[in-house]
mmCIF file of C-alpha atoms in Angstrom:
data_model
loop_
_atom_site.group_PDB
_atom_site.id
_atom_site.type_symbol
_atom_site.label_atom_id
_atom_site.label_comp_id
_atom_site.label_asym_id
_atom_site.label_seq_id
_atom_site.Cartn_x
_atom_site.Cartn_y
_atom_site.Cartn_z
ATOM 1 C CA MET Q 1 1.393 5.036 38.223
ATOM 2 C CA LYS Q 2 1.283 1.604 36.178
ATOM 3 C CA TYR Q 3 3.183 2.135 33.134
ATOM 4 C CA TYR Q 4 2.487 -0.089 29.713
ATOM 5 C CA ILE Q 5 4.437 -0.477 26.563
ATOM 6 C CA SER Q 6 3.036 -1.149 23.471
ATOM 7 C CA VAL Q 7 5.788 -2.423 20.268
ATOM 8 C CA ASP Q 8 4.976 -3.383 16.698
ATOM 9 C CA GLY Q 9 7.857 -4.642 14.783
ATOM 10 C CA GLY Q 10 7.589 -5.128 11.347
ATOM 11 C CA GLY Q 11 10.046 -5.572 8.011
ATOM 12 C CA THR Q 12 10.843 -2.119 7.982
ATOM 13 C CA LYS Q 13 11.134 -1.049 11.237
ATOM 14 C CA ILE Q 14 10.045 -1.196 15.383
ATOM 15 C CA LYS Q 15 8.247 0.905 16.937
ATOM 16 C CA ALA Q 16 7.389 1.200 20.820
ATOM 17 C CA ILE Q 17 5.268 3.256 22.534
ATOM 18 C CA LEU Q 18 5.736 4.009 26.884
ATOM 19 C CA PHE Q 19 2.318 5.237 27.831
ATOM 20 C CA ASP Q 20 0.863 5.125 31.508
ATOM 21 C CA GLU Q 21 -2.634 3.661 33.082
ATOM 22 C CA ASN Q 22 -4.440 7.153 31.898
ATOM 23 C CA LEU Q 23 -3.186 6.428 28.273
ATOM 24 C CA ASN Q 24 -0.919 9.606 28.520
ATOM 25 C CA LEU Q 25 1.792 9.263 25.858
ATOM 26 C CA ILE Q 26 5.362 9.400 27.777
ATOM 27 C CA SER Q 27 7.555 8.311 25.518
ATOM 28 C CA SER Q 28 8.135 6.870 21.526
ATOM 29 C CA ALA Q 29 10.959 5.224 19.722
ATOM 30 C CA ALA Q 30 11.757 3.486 16.577
ATOM 31 C CA SER Q 31 14.446 1.550 15.038
ATOM 32 C CA GLY Q 32 14.772 -0.762 11.829
ATOM 33 C CA SER Q 33 13.886 -4.057 10.896
ATOM 34 C CA VAL Q 34 12.920 -7.089 12.950
ATOM 35 C CA ASN Q 35 12.069 -9.233 10.466
ATOM 36 C CA PRO Q 36 14.349 -12.340 10.386
ATOM 37 C CA ASN Q 37 12.992 -12.750 6.355
ATOM 38 C CA PHE Q 38 14.658 -9.512 5.527
ATOM 39 C CA SER Q 39 17.380 -8.903 8.360
ATOM 40 C CA SER Q 40 20.209 -10.731 10.163
ATOM 41 C CA GLN Q 41 19.586 -12.027 13.746
ATOM 42 C CA GLU Q 42 22.886 -9.461 14.714
ATOM 43 C CA THR Q 43 20.949 -6.592 13.194
ATOM 44 C CA ILE Q 44 17.392 -7.435 14.458
ATOM 45 C CA GLN Q 45 18.777 -7.638 18.062
ATOM 46 C CA ARG Q 46 20.894 -4.272 17.362
ATOM 47 C CA ASN Q 47 17.503 -2.454 16.120
ATOM 48 C CA ILE Q 48 15.304 -3.633 18.981
ATOM 49 C CA GLU Q 49 17.642 -2.819 21.801
ATOM 50 C CA GLN Q 50 18.278 0.708 19.984
ATOM 51 C CA CYS Q 51 14.745 0.947 20.202
ATOM 52 C CA PHE Q 52 14.295 0.509 23.729
ATOM 53 C CA THR Q 53 16.984 2.556 24.637
ATOM 54 C CA GLU Q 54 15.748 5.353 23.040
ATOM 55 C CA LEU Q 55 12.199 4.781 24.534
ATOM 56 C CA LEU Q 56 13.623 4.549 28.218
ATOM 57 C CA GLN Q 57 16.691 7.125 27.914
ATOM 58 C CA GLY Q 58 16.277 9.522 30.757
ATOM 59 C CA LEU Q 59 13.319 7.931 32.527
ATOM 60 C CA ARG Q 60 13.242 6.182 36.133
ATOM 61 C CA ILE Q 61 10.855 3.675 35.117
ATOM 62 C CA CYS Q 62 11.899 0.022 36.502
ATOM 63 C CA GLU Q 63 8.611 -2.240 35.852
ATOM 64 C CA ALA Q 64 6.207 -2.514 33.316
ATOM 65 C CA ALA Q 65 2.644 -3.770 33.951
ATOM 66 C CA CYS Q 66 2.359 -5.113 30.680
ATOM 67 C CA LEU Q 67 4.028 -5.651 27.230
ATOM 68 C CA TYR Q 68 1.281 -5.602 24.357
ATOM 69 C CA VAL Q 69 3.812 -6.841 21.426
ATOM 70 C CA SER Q 70 2.839 -7.289 17.682
ATOM 71 C CA THR Q 71 5.003 -8.504 15.721
ATOM 72 C CA VAL Q 72 6.027 -11.448 12.957
ATOM 73 C CA GLY Q 73 8.185 -14.465 15.191
ATOM 74 C CA GLN Q 74 10.024 -12.404 17.313
ATOM 75 C CA ALA Q 75 7.971 -11.568 20.098
ATOM 76 C CA GLY Q 76 10.033 -13.610 22.130
ATOM 77 C CA GLN Q 77 13.007 -11.981 21.588
ATOM 78 C CA ILE Q 78 11.541 -8.662 22.182
ATOM 79 C CA VAL Q 79 10.385 -9.663 26.058
ATOM 80 C CA GLU Q 80 13.542 -11.353 26.326
ATOM 81 C CA THR Q 81 15.374 -7.896 25.561
ATOM 82 C CA LEU Q 82 12.722 -5.736 27.459
ATOM 83 C CA ARG Q 83 13.742 -7.434 30.280
ATOM 84 C CA LYS Q 84 17.101 -6.549 30.572
ATOM 85 C CA TYR Q 85 15.677 -2.787 30.645
ATOM 86 C CA VAL Q 86 12.749 -3.310 33.049
ATOM 87 C CA SER Q 87 10.573 -5.977 34.854
ATOM 88 C CA VAL Q 88 7.650 -7.127 32.708
ATOM 89 C CA ASN Q 89 4.586 -8.342 34.925
ATOM 90 C CA ALA Q 90 2.636 -9.581 31.736
ATOM 91 C CA VAL Q 91 2.791 -10.021 28.122
ATOM 92 C CA ASP Q 92 0.025 -9.803 25.623
ATOM 93 C CA GLU Q 93 1.112 -11.077 21.862
ATOM 94 C CA VAL Q 94 -1.637 -9.306 19.813
ATOM 95 C CA GLY Q 95 -1.470 -10.996 16.123
ATOM 96 C CA GLU Q 96 -0.273 -8.398 13.370
ATOM 97 C CA TYR Q 97 -3.647 -8.660 11.466
ATOM 98 C CA SER Q 98 -5.510 -8.472 14.823
ATOM 99 C CA SER Q 99 -3.642 -4.859 16.020
ATOM 100 C CA GLY Q 100 -5.006 -4.067 12.892
ATOM 101 C CA MET Q 101 -8.635 -4.256 13.878
ATOM 102 C CA TYR Q 102 -8.059 -2.755 16.999
ATOM 103 C CA ALA Q 103 -6.401 -0.051 15.263
ATOM 104 C CA ALA Q 104 -9.643 0.794 13.536
ATOM 105 C CA TYR Q 105 -11.213 0.908 16.640
ATOM 106 C CA LEU Q 106 -12.993 -2.486 15.906
ATOM 107 C CA GLN Q 107 -13.584 -4.955 18.394
ATOM 108 C CA LYS Q 108 -15.339 -8.032 17.136
ATOM 109 C CA GLU Q 109 -14.523 -8.621 13.496
ATOM 110 C CA ALA Q 110 -13.040 -6.967 10.147
ATOM 111 C CA VAL Q 111 -11.474 -7.778 7.134
ATOM 112 C CA ILE Q 112 -8.151 -6.815 7.121
ATOM 113 C CA ALA Q 113 -5.864 -5.829 4.277
ATOM 114 C CA ILE Q 114 -1.969 -4.999 5.004
ATOM 115 C CA SER Q 115 0.035 -3.603 2.313
ATOM 116 C CA GLY Q 116 3.585 -3.164 4.111
ATOM 117 C CA THR Q 117 7.044 -4.488 3.491
ATOM 118 C CA GLY Q 118 4.905 -7.664 2.652
ATOM 119 C CA SER Q 119 1.310 -8.216 2.394
ATOM 120 C CA GLY Q 120 -1.701 -10.173 3.148
ATOM 121 C CA VAL Q 121 -5.294 -9.893 3.699
ATOM 122 C CA PHE Q 122 -7.015 -11.962 6.775
ATOM 123 C CA TYR Q 123 -10.587 -12.228 8.419
ATOM 124 C CA VAL Q 124 -10.077 -11.417 12.057
ATOM 125 C CA ARG Q 125 -12.191 -12.067 14.724
ATOM 126 C CA GLY Q 126 -11.054 -11.086 18.042
ATOM 127 C CA LYS Q 127 -7.670 -12.338 18.525
ATOM 128 C CA ASP Q 128 -8.032 -14.616 16.205
ATOM 129 C CA ALA Q 129 -6.792 -13.994 12.464
ATOM 130 C CA GLY Q 130 -8.923 -16.858 10.519
ATOM 131 C CA TYR Q 131 -9.382 -16.998 6.555
ATOM 132 C CA GLY Q 132 -6.931 -15.433 5.018
ATOM 133 C CA VAL Q 133 -4.573 -15.225 1.664
ATOM 134 C CA GLY Q 134 -1.265 -13.689 0.808
ATOM 135 C CA GLY Q 135 2.010 -13.574 2.980
ATOM 136 C CA TRP Q 136 3.725 -15.815 0.882
ATOM 137 C CA GLY Q 137 7.274 -13.510 1.183
ATOM 138 C CA ALA Q 138 9.092 -11.836 -0.993
ATOM 139 C CA LEU Q 139 10.977 -14.195 -2.542
ATOM 140 C CA ILE Q 140 7.760 -15.621 -3.760
ATOM 141 C CA SER Q 141 5.877 -12.625 -4.760
ATOM 142 C CA ASP Q 142 4.041 -10.456 -1.362
ATOM 143 C CA GLU Q 143 1.539 -8.912 -4.249
ATOM 144 C CA GLY Q 144 0.638 -5.846 -3.370
ATOM 145 C CA SER Q 145 3.097 -4.885 -0.779
ATOM 146 C CA GLY Q 146 5.547 -1.881 -0.612
ATOM 147 C CA TYR Q 147 8.308 -4.281 -1.726
ATOM 148 C CA TYR Q 148 6.182 -5.524 -4.839
ATOM 149 C CA LEU Q 149 5.569 -1.443 -5.451
ATOM 150 C CA GLY Q 150 8.991 -0.884 -5.216
ATOM 151 C CA ARG Q 151 9.859 -3.796 -7.572
ATOM 152 C CA LEU Q 152 7.407 -2.485 -10.117
ATOM 153 C CA ALA Q 153 8.728 0.814 -9.745
ATOM 154 C CA ALA Q 154 12.690 -0.855 -10.517
ATOM 155 C CA LEU Q 155 11.276 -2.294 -13.697
ATOM 156 C CA ALA Q 156 9.268 0.923 -14.935
ATOM 157 C CA ALA Q 157 12.824 2.471 -14.208
ATOM 158 C CA ILE Q 158 14.813 -0.189 -15.842
ATOM 159 C CA ARG Q 159 12.390 -0.060 -19.441
ATOM 160 C CA SER Q 160 12.648 4.075 -19.118
ATOM 161 C CA TYR Q 161 16.529 3.799 -18.798
ATOM 162 C CA GLU Q 162 16.760 0.981 -21.883
ATOM 163 C CA LYS Q 163 14.434 2.945 -23.973
ATOM 164 C CA ARG Q 164 12.029 -0.121 -24.539
ATOM 165 C CA GLY Q 165 9.236 1.217 -22.466
ATOM 166 C CA PRO Q 166 7.690 4.963 -21.607
ATOM 167 C CA PHE Q 167 9.809 7.369 -20.263
ATOM 168 C CA THR Q 168 8.932 7.771 -16.367
ATOM 169 C CA ILE Q 169 10.468 9.999 -13.737
ATOM 170 C CA LEU Q 170 11.349 7.363 -11.389
ATOM 171 C CA THR Q 171 14.753 6.559 -13.076
ATOM 172 C CA GLU Q 172 16.081 10.085 -11.754
ATOM 173 C CA LEU Q 173 14.352 9.481 -8.669
ATOM 174 C CA ILE Q 174 15.750 6.460 -7.896
ATOM 175 C CA MET Q 175 19.200 7.447 -8.284
ATOM 176 C CA LYS Q 176 18.387 10.651 -6.009
ATOM 177 C CA HIS Q 177 17.057 8.019 -3.509
ATOM 178 C CA PHE Q 178 20.352 5.978 -3.242
ATOM 179 C CA GLY Q 179 22.524 8.966 -3.806
ATOM 180 C CA TYR Q 180 23.783 8.229 -7.038
ATOM 181 C CA ASP Q 181 24.559 9.953 -10.496
ATOM 182 C CA ASP Q 182 24.493 6.923 -12.395
ATOM 183 C CA PHE Q 183 21.588 4.758 -12.836
ATOM 184 C CA ARG Q 184 23.106 1.456 -13.020
ATOM 185 C CA GLU Q 185 25.470 2.284 -9.876
ATOM 186 C CA ALA Q 186 21.990 3.417 -8.153
ATOM 187 C CA LEU Q 187 20.568 0.052 -8.855
ATOM 188 C CA PHE Q 188 23.280 -2.282 -7.825
ATOM 189 C CA SER Q 189 24.115 -0.683 -4.674
ATOM 190 C CA ILE Q 190 20.735 -2.600 -3.554
ATOM 191 C CA TYR Q 191 22.507 -5.871 -3.665
ATOM 192 C CA GLY Q 192 25.396 -5.010 -1.190
ATOM 193 C CA GLY Q 193 23.264 -3.691 1.020
ATOM 194 C CA ASP Q 194 22.330 -4.915 4.780
ATOM 195 C CA SER Q 195 18.583 -5.907 3.623
ATOM 196 C CA GLN Q 196 17.785 -5.969 -0.167
ATOM 197 C CA VAL Q 197 13.748 -6.395 0.223
ATOM 198 C CA ARG Q 198 13.805 -3.755 2.896
ATOM 199 C CA SER Q 199 15.897 -1.625 -0.227
ATOM 200 C CA VAL Q 200 13.472 -2.467 -2.882
ATOM 201 C CA ALA Q 201 10.633 -1.802 -0.350
ATOM 202 C CA SER Q 202 11.797 1.849 -0.113
ATOM 203 C CA LEU Q 203 11.776 2.567 -3.741
ATOM 204 C CA SER Q 204 7.982 3.356 -2.590
ATOM 205 C CA HIS Q 205 9.396 6.659 -1.668
ATOM 206 C CA ALA Q 206 10.219 7.670 -5.511
ATOM 207 C CA VAL Q 207 6.937 6.196 -6.498
ATOM 208 C CA ARG Q 208 5.061 8.813 -4.161
ATOM 209 C CA GLU Q 209 6.920 11.561 -5.292
ATOM 210 C CA ALA Q 210 6.824 10.599 -8.695
ATOM 211 C CA ALA Q 211 3.072 10.089 -8.418
ATOM 212 C CA ARG Q 212 2.940 13.836 -6.685
ATOM 213 C CA LEU Q 213 4.855 14.806 -10.107
ATOM 214 C CA ASN Q 214 2.159 13.211 -12.148
ATOM 215 C CA ASP Q 215 4.051 10.954 -13.501
ATOM 216 C CA GLU Q 216 1.984 8.288 -15.460
ATOM 217 C CA VAL Q 217 4.315 5.304 -14.810
ATOM 218 C CA ALA Q 218 4.094 5.940 -11.441
ATOM 219 C CA LEU Q 219 0.034 6.294 -11.127
ATOM 220 C CA GLU Q 220 -0.285 3.164 -13.279
ATOM 221 C CA ILE Q 221 2.134 0.885 -11.028
ATOM 222 C CA LEU Q 222 0.157 2.629 -7.738
ATOM 223 C CA ARG Q 223 -3.110 1.436 -9.377
ATOM 224 C CA THR Q 224 -1.758 -2.029 -10.118
ATOM 225 C CA ASN Q 225 -0.418 -2.595 -6.958
ATOM 226 C CA GLY Q 226 -4.010 -1.717 -5.297
ATOM 227 C CA LEU Q 227 -5.736 -4.086 -7.647
ATOM 228 C CA LEU Q 228 -3.647 -7.073 -6.378
ATOM 229 C CA MET Q 229 -4.882 -5.922 -3.062
ATOM 230 C CA ALA Q 230 -8.393 -5.795 -4.205
ATOM 231 C CA ASP Q 231 -7.734 -9.252 -5.814
ATOM 232 C CA GLN Q 232 -6.810 -10.797 -2.678
ATOM 233 C CA THR Q 233 -9.539 -9.213 -0.555
ATOM 234 C CA LYS Q 234 -12.401 -10.368 -3.270
ATOM 235 C CA ALA Q 235 -11.190 -13.957 -2.695
ATOM 236 C CA VAL Q 236 -11.301 -14.044 1.191
ATOM 237 C CA LEU Q 237 -15.110 -12.743 0.683
ATOM 238 C CA ARG Q 238 -16.006 -15.050 -1.599
ATOM 239 C CA ASN Q 239 -14.538 -18.114 -0.110
ATOM 240 C CA ALA Q 240 -14.790 -17.241 4.068
ATOM 241 C CA GLY Q 241 -18.484 -16.182 3.350
ATOM 242 C CA ILE Q 242 -17.910 -13.423 5.281
ATOM 243 C CA PRO Q 243 -21.165 -11.375 6.442
ATOM 244 C CA GLU Q 244 -21.919 -7.738 4.662
ATOM 245 C CA ASN Q 245 -21.521 -6.343 7.374
ATOM 246 C CA VAL Q 246 -18.026 -6.822 8.148
ATOM 247 C CA PRO Q 247 -16.045 -3.809 7.509
ATOM 248 C CA ILE Q 248 -13.215 -3.995 5.509
ATOM 249 C CA ARG Q 249 -9.994 -1.657 6.783
ATOM 250 C CA VAL Q 250 -6.964 -1.247 5.135
ATOM 251 C CA MET Q 251 -3.495 -0.628 6.866
ATOM 252 C CA GLY Q 252 0.222 -0.716 5.853
ATOM 253 C CA GLY Q 253 3.404 2.045 4.521
ATOM 254 C CA GLY Q 254 1.971 0.489 0.929
ATOM 255 C CA PHE Q 255 -1.428 2.169 0.879
ATOM 256 C CA GLN Q 256 0.196 5.300 2.641
ATOM 257 C CA THR Q 257 2.297 5.741 -0.306
ATOM 258 C CA HIS Q 258 -0.188 7.568 -2.308
ATOM 259 C CA ILE Q 259 -3.572 7.907 -2.703
ATOM 260 C CA THR Q 260 -4.290 6.736 -5.928
ATOM 261 C CA MET Q 261 -3.554 2.775 -4.918
ATOM 262 C CA TYR Q 262 -6.093 3.353 -2.001
ATOM 263 C CA ASN Q 263 -8.782 4.580 -4.524
ATOM 264 C CA ALA Q 264 -8.221 1.336 -7.209
ATOM 265 C CA TYR Q 265 -8.559 -0.959 -4.405
ATOM 266 C CA LYS Q 266 -11.508 0.245 -3.354
ATOM 267 C CA GLU Q 267 -13.161 0.866 -6.353
ATOM 268 C CA ASP Q 268 -12.591 -2.683 -7.483
ATOM 269 C CA ILE Q 269 -13.924 -4.435 -4.487
ATOM 270 C CA LEU Q 270 -17.319 -1.642 -4.622
ATOM 271 C CA ARG Q 271 -17.813 -2.898 -8.164
ATOM 272 C CA GLU Q 272 -18.082 -6.675 -6.845
ATOM 273 C CA PHE Q 273 -19.339 -6.277 -3.437
ATOM 274 C CA PRO Q 274 -20.950 -2.542 -3.794
ATOM 275 C CA GLU Q 275 -22.261 -2.654 0.115
ATOM 276 C CA ARG Q 276 -18.990 -3.274 1.818
ATOM 277 C CA ASP Q 277 -17.592 -0.715 4.160
ATOM 278 C CA ILE Q 278 -13.475 0.262 3.139
ATOM 279 C CA GLN Q 279 -11.987 2.354 4.974
ATOM 280 C CA PRO Q 280 -8.229 2.650 6.275
ATOM 281 C CA VAL Q 281 -7.899 2.088 9.608
ATOM 282 C CA ILE Q 282 -7.768 4.898 12.219
ATOM 283 C CA PHE Q 283 -4.201 4.382 13.842
ATOM 284 C CA GLU Q 284 -0.939 3.022 13.068
ATOM 285 C CA PRO Q 285 -0.440 -0.522 14.473
ATOM 286 C CA VAL Q 286 1.266 0.536 17.600
ATOM 287 C CA VAL Q 287 -1.557 2.407 18.613
ATOM 288 C CA GLY Q 288 -3.691 -0.886 17.961
ATOM 289 C CA ASN Q 289 -2.088 -2.788 21.085
ATOM 290 C CA ILE Q 290 -3.110 0.297 23.173
ATOM 291 C CA VAL Q 291 -6.543 0.204 21.811
ATOM 292 C CA ARG Q 292 -6.323 -3.627 22.671
ATOM 293 C CA HIS Q 293 -4.941 -2.346 26.105
ATOM 294 C CA ILE Q 294 -8.476 -0.511 26.186
ATOM 295 C CA TRP Q 295 -10.571 -3.447 25.336
ATOM 296 C CA VAL Q 296 -8.733 -5.732 28.396
ATOM 297 C CA GLU Q 297 -9.672 -3.058 30.805
ATOM 298 C CA LYS Q 298 -13.039 -1.806 29.853
ATOM 299 C CA ARG Q 299 -13.952 -5.155 27.960
ATOM 300 C CA GLY Q 300 -15.623 -2.732 25.426
ATOM 301 C CA LEU Q 301 -14.566 0.171 23.272
ATOM 302 C CA ASP Q 302 -16.120 3.773 23.824
ATOM 303 C CA ALA Q 303 -16.370 7.023 22.336
ATOM 304 C CA GLU Q 304 -14.648 8.754 24.900
ATOM 305 C CA SER Q 305 -11.508 6.585 25.018
ATOM 306 C CA LEU Q 306 -11.435 7.083 21.140
ATOM 307 C CA LYS Q 307 -11.298 10.843 21.301
ATOM 308 C CA GLN Q 308 -8.715 10.658 24.309
ATOM 309 C CA VAL Q 309 -6.210 8.057 22.148
ATOM 310 C CA LYS Q 310 -6.971 10.520 19.210
ATOM 311 C CA ILE Q 311 -5.765 13.445 20.932
ATOM 312 C CA ASN Q 312 -3.066 11.961 23.127
ATOM 313 C CA PHE Q 313 -1.602 9.871 20.217
ATOM 314 C CA ALA Q 314 -2.329 12.223 17.240
ATOM 315 C CA GLN Q 315 1.302 11.609 15.884
ATOM 316 C CA PHE Q 316 0.150 8.131 15.013
ATOM 317 C CA LEU Q 317 -2.603 8.641 13.065
ATOM 318 C CA TYR Q 318 -2.823 6.770 9.964
ATOM 319 C CA GLN Q 319 -2.601 8.752 7.088
ATOM 320 C CA ILE Q 320 -2.529 8.208 2.953
ATOM 321 C CA THR Q 321 -0.807 10.763 0.703
ATOM 322 C CA SER Q 322 -2.694 12.591 -1.493
#
């Protein structure tokens, strides 16, 4: 029996799946950030090791036929660390945006819009990400990202707290999120954390809860973030001259925060490009790499394989909160 490993690593977490040649899920694991823009090398290494220890715990597997890895700049470190646990016969580095295309069960081309801890929109063909916008990092902006969403939430909560803006329950929810009874202490706790960017991005959880309570400030923040992602997507469509039949797919935890962000994104694009096919991806990116494996083995994607992956990896279906 051959075994394969898929790894997806980003600013919030690293996820790994061990699966066999029959596309059966053997085990899965997750740990913290592996993005050097957000975390120290020491933290990244610890997170990678923790992920692989959990993935392979109690299993007598000494060889991986192939490692499919999608990450921002840490592929070499991930491969080197995995080889401390098992021998790795081959490595297939899948670009972050290409992984998104496979997560949508597409094999030729797509426009992929990512709102994760960071953000960006790229036109993808096969394993190559062509023209794109965004991805400037949190210190510059990362408009439309989970980080930007959290930043907007913090600003709105501050304005409400200081009584110079509309009331929002976000102030209370942010205190609850960080475990403080005092709002100032809650926000200033961000500065002492291991990853300030990740801490700000985590405020998307407070935005989700506030949106479920119909907090208008939170809903407007979600709409604003959706429009920022739409603006980037429209720039790609205009500037790259992308054919009308090329689908647009969205992914990342930002979009998953609440359906309001996705709806604002989709509606804005369709006003200018009414014929575009816009949908979320089917799977989380870590399963996108498994779809990549299917394509490598079969040189194509078929309906039966899609059905099998949906059943065997149901816990990794991409879902947007409503």
